[in-house]
mmCIF file of C-alpha atoms and ligand atoms in Angstrom:
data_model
loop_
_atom_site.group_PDB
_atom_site.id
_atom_site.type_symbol
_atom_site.label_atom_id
_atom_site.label_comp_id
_atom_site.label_asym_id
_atom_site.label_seq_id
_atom_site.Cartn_x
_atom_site.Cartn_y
_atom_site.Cartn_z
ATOM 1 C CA UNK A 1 234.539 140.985 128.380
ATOM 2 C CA UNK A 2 230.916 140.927 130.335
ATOM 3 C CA UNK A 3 229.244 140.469 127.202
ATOM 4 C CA UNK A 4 225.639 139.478 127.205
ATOM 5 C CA UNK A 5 224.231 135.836 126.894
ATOM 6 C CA UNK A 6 222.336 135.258 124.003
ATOM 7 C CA UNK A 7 219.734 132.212 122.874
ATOM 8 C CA UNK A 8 218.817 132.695 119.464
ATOM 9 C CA UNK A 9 215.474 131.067 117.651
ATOM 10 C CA UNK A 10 213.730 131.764 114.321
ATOM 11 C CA UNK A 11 213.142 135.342 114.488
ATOM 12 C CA UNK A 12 214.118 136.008 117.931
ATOM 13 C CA UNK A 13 216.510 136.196 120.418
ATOM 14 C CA UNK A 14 217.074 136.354 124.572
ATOM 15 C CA UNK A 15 219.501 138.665 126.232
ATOM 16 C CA UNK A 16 220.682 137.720 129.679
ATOM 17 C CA UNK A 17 221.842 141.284 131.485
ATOM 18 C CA UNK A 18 224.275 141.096 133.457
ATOM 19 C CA UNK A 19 221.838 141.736 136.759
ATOM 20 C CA UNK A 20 220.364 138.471 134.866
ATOM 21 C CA UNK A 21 217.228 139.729 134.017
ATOM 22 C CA UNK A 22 216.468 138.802 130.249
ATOM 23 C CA UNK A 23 214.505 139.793 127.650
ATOM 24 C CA UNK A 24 212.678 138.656 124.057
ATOM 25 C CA UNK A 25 214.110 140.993 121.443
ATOM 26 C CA UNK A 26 212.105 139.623 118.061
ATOM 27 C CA UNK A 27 210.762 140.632 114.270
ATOM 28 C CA UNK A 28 207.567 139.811 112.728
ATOM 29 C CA UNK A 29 206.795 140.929 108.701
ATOM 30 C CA UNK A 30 203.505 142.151 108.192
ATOM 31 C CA UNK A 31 201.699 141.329 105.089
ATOM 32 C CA UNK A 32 200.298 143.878 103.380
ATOM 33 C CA UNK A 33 201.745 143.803 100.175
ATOM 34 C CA UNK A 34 203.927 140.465 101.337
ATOM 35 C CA UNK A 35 200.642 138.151 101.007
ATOM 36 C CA UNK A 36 202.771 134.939 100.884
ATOM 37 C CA UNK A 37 203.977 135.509 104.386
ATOM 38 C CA UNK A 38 202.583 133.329 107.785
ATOM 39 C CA UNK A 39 200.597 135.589 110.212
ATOM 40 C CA UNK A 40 202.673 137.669 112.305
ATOM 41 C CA UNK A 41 200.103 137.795 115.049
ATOM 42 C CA UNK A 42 199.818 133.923 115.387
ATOM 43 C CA UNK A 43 203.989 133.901 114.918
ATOM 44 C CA UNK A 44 204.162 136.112 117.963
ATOM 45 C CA UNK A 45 201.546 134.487 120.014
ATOM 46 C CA UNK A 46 203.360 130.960 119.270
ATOM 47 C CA UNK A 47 206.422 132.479 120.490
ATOM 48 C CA UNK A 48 204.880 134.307 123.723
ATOM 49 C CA UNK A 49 203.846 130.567 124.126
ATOM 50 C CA UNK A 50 206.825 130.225 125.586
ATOM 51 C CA UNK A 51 207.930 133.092 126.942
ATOM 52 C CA UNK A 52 206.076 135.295 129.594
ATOM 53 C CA UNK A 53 206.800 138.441 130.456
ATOM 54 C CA UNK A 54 206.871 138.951 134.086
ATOM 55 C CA UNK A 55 207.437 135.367 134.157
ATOM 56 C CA UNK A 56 210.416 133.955 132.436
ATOM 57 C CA UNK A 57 211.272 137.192 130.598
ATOM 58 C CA UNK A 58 211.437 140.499 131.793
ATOM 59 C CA UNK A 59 210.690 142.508 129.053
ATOM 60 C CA UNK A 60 209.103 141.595 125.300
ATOM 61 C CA UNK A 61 210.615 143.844 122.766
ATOM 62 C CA UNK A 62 208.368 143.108 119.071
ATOM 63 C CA UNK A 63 209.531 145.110 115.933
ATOM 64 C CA UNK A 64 206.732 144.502 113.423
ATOM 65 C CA UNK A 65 208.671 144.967 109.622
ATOM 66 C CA UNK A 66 205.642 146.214 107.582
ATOM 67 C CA UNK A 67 204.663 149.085 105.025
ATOM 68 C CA UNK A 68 201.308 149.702 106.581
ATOM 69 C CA UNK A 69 200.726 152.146 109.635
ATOM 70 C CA UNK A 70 197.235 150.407 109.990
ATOM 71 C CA UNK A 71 198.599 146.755 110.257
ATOM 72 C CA UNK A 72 201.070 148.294 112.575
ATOM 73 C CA UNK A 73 198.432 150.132 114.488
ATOM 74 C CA UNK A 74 196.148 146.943 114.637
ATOM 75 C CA UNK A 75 199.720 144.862 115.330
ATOM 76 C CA UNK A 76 200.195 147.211 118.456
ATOM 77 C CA UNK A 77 196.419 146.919 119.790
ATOM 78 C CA UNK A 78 196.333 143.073 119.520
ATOM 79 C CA UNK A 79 199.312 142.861 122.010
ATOM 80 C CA UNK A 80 198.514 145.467 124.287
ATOM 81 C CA UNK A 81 199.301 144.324 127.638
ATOM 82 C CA UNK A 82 201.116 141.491 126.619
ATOM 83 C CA UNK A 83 204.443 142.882 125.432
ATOM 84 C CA UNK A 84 206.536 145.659 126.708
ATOM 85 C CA UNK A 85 207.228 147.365 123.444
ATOM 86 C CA UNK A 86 205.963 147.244 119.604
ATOM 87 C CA UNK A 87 207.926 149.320 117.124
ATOM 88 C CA UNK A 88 207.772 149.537 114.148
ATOM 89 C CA UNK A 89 210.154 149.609 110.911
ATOM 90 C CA UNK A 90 210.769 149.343 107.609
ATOM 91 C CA UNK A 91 209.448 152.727 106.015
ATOM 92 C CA UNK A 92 212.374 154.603 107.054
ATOM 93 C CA UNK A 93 210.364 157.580 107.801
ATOM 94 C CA UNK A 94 209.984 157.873 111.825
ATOM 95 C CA UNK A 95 206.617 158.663 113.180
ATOM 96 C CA UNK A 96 205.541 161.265 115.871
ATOM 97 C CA UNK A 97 202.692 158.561 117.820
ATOM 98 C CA UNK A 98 205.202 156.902 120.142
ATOM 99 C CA UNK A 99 203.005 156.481 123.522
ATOM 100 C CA UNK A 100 201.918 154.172 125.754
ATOM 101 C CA UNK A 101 198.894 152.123 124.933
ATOM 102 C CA UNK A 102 195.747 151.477 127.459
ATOM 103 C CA UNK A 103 197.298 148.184 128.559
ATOM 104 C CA UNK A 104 200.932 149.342 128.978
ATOM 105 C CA UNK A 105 202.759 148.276 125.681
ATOM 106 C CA UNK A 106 205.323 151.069 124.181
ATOM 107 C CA UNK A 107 204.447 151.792 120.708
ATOM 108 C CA UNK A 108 205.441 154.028 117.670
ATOM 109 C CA UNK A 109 204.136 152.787 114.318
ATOM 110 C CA UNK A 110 207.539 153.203 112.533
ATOM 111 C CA UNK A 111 211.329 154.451 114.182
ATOM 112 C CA UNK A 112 212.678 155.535 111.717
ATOM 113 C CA UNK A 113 216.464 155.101 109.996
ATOM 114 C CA UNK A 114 219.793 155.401 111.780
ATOM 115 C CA UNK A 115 221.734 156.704 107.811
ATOM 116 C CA UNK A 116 221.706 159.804 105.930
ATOM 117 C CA UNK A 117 217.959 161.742 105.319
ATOM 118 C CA UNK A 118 219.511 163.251 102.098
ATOM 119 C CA UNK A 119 218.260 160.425 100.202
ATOM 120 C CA UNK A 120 215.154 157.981 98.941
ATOM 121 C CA UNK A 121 215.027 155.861 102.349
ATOM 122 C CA UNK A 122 219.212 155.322 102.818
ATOM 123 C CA UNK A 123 219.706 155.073 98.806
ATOM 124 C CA UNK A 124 221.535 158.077 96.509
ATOM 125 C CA UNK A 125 218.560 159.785 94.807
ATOM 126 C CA UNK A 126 219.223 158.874 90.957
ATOM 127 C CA UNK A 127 218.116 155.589 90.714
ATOM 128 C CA UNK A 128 214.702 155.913 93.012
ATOM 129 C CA UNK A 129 213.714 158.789 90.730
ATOM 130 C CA UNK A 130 214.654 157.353 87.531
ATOM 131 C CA UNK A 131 212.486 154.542 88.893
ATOM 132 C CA UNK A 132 209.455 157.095 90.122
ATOM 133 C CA UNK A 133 209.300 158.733 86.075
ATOM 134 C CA UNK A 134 209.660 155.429 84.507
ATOM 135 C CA UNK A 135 207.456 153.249 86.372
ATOM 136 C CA UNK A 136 209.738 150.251 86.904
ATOM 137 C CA UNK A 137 213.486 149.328 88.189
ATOM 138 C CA UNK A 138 216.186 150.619 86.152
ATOM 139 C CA UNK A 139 219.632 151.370 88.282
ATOM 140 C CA UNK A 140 221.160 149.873 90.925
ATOM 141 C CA UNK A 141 219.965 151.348 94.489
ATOM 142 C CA UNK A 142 223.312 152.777 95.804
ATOM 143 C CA UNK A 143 223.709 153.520 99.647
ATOM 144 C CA UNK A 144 224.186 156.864 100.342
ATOM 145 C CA UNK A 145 227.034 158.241 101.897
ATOM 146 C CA UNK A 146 226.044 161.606 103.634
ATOM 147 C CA UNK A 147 226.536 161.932 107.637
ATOM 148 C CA UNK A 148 223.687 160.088 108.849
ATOM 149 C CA UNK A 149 220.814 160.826 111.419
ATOM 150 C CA UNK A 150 220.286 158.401 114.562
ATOM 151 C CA UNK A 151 216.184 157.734 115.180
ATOM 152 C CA UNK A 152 215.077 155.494 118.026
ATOM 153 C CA UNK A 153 212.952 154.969 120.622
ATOM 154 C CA UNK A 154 214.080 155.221 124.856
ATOM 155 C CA UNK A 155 211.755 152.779 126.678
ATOM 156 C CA UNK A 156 211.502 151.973 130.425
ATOM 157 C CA UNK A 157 209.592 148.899 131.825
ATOM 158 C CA UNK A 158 208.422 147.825 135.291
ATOM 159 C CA UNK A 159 210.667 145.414 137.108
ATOM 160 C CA UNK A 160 207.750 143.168 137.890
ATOM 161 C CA UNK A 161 205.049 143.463 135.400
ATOM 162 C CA UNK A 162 207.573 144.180 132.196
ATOM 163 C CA UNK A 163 205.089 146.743 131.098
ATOM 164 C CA UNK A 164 206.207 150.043 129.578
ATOM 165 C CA UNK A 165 206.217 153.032 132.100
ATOM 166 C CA UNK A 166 207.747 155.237 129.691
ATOM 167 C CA UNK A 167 208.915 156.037 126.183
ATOM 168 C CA UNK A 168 210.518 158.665 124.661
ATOM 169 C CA UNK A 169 211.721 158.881 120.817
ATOM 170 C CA UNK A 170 215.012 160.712 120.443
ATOM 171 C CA UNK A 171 217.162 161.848 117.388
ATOM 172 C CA UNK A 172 220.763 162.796 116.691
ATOM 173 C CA UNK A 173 220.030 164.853 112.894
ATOM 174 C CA UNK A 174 223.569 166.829 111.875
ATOM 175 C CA UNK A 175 223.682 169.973 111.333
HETATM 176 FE FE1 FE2 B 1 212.424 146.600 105.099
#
């Protein structure tokens, strides 16, 4: 089986393709309500430290984990024109902003969930809302078992630069 190569780090990982091009796939936490975390924008530029795209890596792809569109957003403008992509996750909820920024990264502030919609972000609805009316944690969070939606993001890079050239967010929602 041609699968890809993989060398894996802390918090990232490289993917040979089989044309042997290969690119950084890795996650950073923001901090906004996670203030014990390290910096996510020193974290990255450590990493791109030793990795260059256009150099020894083709294309950069950063998911930045984080609550906050604006720490995403200012995520996103700090490595313009040094990554190929920045996406972001964790709220579940995809966003309609996915575009190229002035330097030529990818970005959309939050991809969304690949589960079912018909629920509090991938959990049956009890338990969030008994949670929402009481003000603290009461049931279990149960995942929810509905047909699920597919959210992501298409992006295309330039062979030489690794810049973004395009991207497109698609969706598969059932019926
Ligand atoms: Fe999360």
């Amino acid at each position: 089986l041609n699968y890809p190569k993989q060398t894996a780090g802390r918090g990232f990982c490289v993917v040979e393709l089989l044309n042997g091009k290969k690119i950084l796939i890795t996650q950073v936490l923001g901090r906004v309500f996670l203030e014990s975390l390290d910096c996510p924008v020193q974290a990255l530029e450590e990493l791109l430290s030793q990795y260059r795209l256009g150099g020894n890596v083709a294309a950069v792809f950063v998911d930045i984990h984080a609550e906050a569109t604006a720490e995403k957003l200012s995520f996103g403008y700090c490595f313009d024109g040094r990554v190929s992509v920045v996406a972001g996750t964790h709220t579940h909820i995809p966003t309609a902003d996915a575009r190229i920024l002035p330097s030529g990264t990818a970005y959309i502030t939050d991809v969304g969930m690949c589960g079912d919609y018909n629920s509090v972000l991938g959990f049956e609805k009890e338990a969030p809302i008994a949670r929402l009316r009481r003000q603290y944690p009461t049931d279990r969070l149960i995942p929810s078992k509905g047909e699920g939606s597919v959210w992501g993001i298409f992006v295309e890079t330039d062979d030489i630069s690794g810049m973004a050239t395009h991207i497109k967010q698609f969706s598969y929602v059932p019926e």
